Short mmCIF file of C-alpha atoms in Angstrom, two decimals:
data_model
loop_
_atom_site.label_atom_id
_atom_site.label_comp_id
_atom_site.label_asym_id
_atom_site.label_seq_id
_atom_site.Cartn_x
_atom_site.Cartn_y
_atom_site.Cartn_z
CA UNK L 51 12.85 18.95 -5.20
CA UNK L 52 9.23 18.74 -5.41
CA UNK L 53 6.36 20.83 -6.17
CA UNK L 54 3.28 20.68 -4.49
CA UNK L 55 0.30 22.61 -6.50
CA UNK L 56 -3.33 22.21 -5.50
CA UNK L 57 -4.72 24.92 -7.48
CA UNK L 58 -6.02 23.61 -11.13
CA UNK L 59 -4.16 26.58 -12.72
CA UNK L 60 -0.70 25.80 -10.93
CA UNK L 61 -1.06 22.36 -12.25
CA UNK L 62 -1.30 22.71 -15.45
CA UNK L 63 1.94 24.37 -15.70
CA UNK L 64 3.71 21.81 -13.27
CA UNK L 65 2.59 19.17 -15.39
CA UNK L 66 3.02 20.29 -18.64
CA UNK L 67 6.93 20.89 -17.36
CA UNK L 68 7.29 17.54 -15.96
CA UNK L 69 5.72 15.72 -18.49
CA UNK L 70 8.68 16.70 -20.66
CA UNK L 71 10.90 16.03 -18.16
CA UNK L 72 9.60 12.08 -17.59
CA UNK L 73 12.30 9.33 -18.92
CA UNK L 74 13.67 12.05 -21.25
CA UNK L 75 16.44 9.32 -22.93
CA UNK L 76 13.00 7.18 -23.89
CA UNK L 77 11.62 10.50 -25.46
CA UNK L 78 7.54 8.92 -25.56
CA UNK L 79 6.77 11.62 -23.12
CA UNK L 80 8.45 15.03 -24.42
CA UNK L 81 6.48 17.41 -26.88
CA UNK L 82 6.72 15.42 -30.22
CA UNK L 83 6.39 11.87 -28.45
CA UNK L 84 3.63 9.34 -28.66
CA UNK L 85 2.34 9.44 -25.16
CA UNK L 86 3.13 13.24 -24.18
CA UNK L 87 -0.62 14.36 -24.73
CA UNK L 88 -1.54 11.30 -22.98
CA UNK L 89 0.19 11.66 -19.90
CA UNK L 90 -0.42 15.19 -19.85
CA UNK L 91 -4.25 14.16 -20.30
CA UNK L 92 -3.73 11.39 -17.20
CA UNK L 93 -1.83 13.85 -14.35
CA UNK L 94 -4.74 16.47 -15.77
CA UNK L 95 -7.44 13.91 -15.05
CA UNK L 96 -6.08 12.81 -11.68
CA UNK L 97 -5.55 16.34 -10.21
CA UNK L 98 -9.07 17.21 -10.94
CA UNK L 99 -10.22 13.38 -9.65
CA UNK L 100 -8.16 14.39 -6.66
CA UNK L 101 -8.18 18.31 -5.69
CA UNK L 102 -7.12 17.85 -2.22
CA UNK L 103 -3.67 15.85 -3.60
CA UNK L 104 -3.70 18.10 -7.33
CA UNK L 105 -0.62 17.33 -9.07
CA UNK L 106 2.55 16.67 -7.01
CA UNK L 107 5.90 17.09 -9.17
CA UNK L 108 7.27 13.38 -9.82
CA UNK L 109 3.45 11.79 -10.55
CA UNK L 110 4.63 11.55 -14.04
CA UNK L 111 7.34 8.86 -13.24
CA UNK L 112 4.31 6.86 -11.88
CA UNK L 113 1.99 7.82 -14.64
CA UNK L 114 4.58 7.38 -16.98
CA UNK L 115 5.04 3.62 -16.17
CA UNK L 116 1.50 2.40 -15.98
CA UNK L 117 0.69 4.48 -19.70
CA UNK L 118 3.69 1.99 -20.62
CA UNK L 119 2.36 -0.90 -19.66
CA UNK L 120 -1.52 -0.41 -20.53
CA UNK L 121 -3.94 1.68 -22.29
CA UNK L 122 -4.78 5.20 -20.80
CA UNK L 123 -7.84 4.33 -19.06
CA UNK L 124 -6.52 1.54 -17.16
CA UNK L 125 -2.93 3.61 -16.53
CA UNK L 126 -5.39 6.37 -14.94
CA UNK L 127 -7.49 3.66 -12.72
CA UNK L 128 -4.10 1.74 -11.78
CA UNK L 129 -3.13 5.48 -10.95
CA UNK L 130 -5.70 7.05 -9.01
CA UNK L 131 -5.56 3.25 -7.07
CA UNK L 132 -2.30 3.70 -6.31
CA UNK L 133 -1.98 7.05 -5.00
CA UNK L 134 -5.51 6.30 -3.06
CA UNK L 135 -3.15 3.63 -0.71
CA UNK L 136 -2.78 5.49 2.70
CA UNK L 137 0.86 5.44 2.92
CA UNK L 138 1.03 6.98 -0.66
CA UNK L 139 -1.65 9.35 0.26
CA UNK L 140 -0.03 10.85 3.21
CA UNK L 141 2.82 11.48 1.17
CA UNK L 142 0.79 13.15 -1.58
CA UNK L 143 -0.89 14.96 0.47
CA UNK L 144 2.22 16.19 2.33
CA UNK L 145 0.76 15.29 6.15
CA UNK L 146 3.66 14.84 8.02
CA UNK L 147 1.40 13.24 11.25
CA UNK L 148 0.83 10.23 8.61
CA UNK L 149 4.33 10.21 6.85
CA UNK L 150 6.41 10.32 10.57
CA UNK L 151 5.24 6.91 10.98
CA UNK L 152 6.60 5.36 7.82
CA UNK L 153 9.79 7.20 8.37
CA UNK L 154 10.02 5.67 11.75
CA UNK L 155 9.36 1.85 10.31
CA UNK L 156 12.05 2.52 7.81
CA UNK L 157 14.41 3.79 10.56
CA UNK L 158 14.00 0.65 12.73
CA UNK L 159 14.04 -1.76 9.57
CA UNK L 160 17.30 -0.03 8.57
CA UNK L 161 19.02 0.27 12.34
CA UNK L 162 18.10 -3.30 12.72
CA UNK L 163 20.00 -4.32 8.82
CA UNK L 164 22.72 -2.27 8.44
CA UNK L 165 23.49 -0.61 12.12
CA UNK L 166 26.68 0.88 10.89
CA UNK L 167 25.53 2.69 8.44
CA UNK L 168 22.49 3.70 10.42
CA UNK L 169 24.42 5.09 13.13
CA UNK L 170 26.45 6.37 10.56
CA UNK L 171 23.49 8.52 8.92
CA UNK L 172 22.60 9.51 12.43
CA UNK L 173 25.57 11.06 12.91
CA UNK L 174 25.52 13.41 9.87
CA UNK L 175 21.81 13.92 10.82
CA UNK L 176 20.94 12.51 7.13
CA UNK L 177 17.39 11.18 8.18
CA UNK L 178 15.50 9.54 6.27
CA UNK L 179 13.14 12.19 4.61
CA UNK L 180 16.32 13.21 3.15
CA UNK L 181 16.07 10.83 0.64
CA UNK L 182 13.27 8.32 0.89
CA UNK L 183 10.71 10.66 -0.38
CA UNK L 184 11.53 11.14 -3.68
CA UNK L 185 12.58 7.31 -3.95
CA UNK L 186 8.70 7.17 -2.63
CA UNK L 187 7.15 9.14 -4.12
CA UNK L 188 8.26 7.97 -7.60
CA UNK L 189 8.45 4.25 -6.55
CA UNK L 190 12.65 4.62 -7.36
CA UNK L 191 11.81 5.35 -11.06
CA UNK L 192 14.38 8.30 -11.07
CA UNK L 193 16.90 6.53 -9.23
CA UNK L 194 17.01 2.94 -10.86
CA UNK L 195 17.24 2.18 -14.24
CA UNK L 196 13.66 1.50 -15.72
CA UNK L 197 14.00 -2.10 -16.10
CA UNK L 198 15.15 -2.06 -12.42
CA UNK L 199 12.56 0.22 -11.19
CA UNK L 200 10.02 -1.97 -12.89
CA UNK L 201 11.14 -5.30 -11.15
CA UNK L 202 10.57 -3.29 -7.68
CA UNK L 203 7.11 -2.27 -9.64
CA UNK L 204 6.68 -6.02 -9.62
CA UNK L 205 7.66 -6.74 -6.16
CA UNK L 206 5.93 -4.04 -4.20
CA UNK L 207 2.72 -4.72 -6.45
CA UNK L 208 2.94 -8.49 -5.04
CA UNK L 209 4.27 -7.51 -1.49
CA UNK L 210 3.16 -4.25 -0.61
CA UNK L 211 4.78 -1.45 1.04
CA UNK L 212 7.48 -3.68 2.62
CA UNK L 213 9.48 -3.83 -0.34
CA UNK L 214 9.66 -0.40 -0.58
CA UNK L 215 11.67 -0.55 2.86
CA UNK L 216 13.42 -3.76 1.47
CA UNK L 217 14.46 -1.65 -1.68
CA UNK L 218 15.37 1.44 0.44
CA UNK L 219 17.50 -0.88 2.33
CA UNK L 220 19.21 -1.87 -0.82
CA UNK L 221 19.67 1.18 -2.26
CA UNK L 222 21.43 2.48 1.50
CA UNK L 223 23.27 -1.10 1.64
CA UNK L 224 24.91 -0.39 -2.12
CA UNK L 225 25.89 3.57 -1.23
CA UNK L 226 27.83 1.57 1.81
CA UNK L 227 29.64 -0.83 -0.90
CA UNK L 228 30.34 1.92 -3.07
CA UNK L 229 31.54 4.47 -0.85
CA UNK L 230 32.51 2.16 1.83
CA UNK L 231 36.56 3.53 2.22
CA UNK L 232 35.40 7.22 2.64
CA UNK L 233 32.78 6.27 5.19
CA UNK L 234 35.17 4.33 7.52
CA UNK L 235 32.69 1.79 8.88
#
């Protein structure tokens, strides 16, 4: 789950726990790593840029991938830029009014691709907040493999928030392949 902490003190606990907890197998973010003050410094930086959003658990996956593909400063800018895109922001910020309607786009995009499935879902009552906001709110960097997650980076940095619903629709098409004989579609 997530952890949402808008009080400086909170934050600096939350982060300094998830910092170490950010692509632990690459081990540049835990305590003796080469980034780990530096991302610590970055999700420090941003919840005081931000005090209405502070530091949401998962920010490091985000962090974590910009401070590995550019210096600090820029990471923070690319960052704050980011998380300052309304559909990000409503998630940050945890207002459901603002999130509903992403959910809803989703929900059409994936009745309208993979029906089954959908109807499936609807079924079990597995909506989509179930999942999609951690795959959100860490742009799938805990449930891809980096190099993977990075190529979506690439994608939804060239085509917006669509590809986050293309990606989404992926992810939900590939559960169906995998577990295709115990859902009975």
């Amino acid at each position: 789950g997530f952890t949402w902490d808008r009080s400086g003190e909170g934050s600096v606990e939350v982060i300094h726990l998830d910092v170490q907890r950010t692509f632990p197998t690459l081990g540049f973010f835990q305590e003796s790593g080469p980034y780990h003050t530096t991302l610590r410094d970055i999700l420090g930086a941003y919840a005081c840029y931000r005090p209405d959003v502070g530091y949401v658990q998962g920010m490091s996956f985000i962090a974590g991938v910009l401070l590995l593909n550019m210096e600090a400063a820029d990471a923070f800018i690319c960052l704050a830029n980011l998380l300052n895109r309304p559909s990000y922001l409503a998630f940050f910020r945890v207002e459901q009014d603002l999130m509903s309607p992403f959910f809803e786009t989703f929900s059409t995009f994936f009745k309208d691709h993979i029906p089954r499935l959908f109807a499936h879902f609807k079924e079990l009552q597995f909506t989509p907040e179930f999942y999609l906001i951690e795959w959100i709110f860490t742009i799938y960097t805990r449930v891809l493999p980096l190099d993977v997650a990075c190529r979506v980076w690439d994608l939804f940095c060239r085509d917006g928030d669509v590809f986050l619903y293309r990606t989404a629709i992926g992810l939900s098409y590939s559960s169906l392949l995998i577990h295709h004989h115990s859902i009975h579609l």
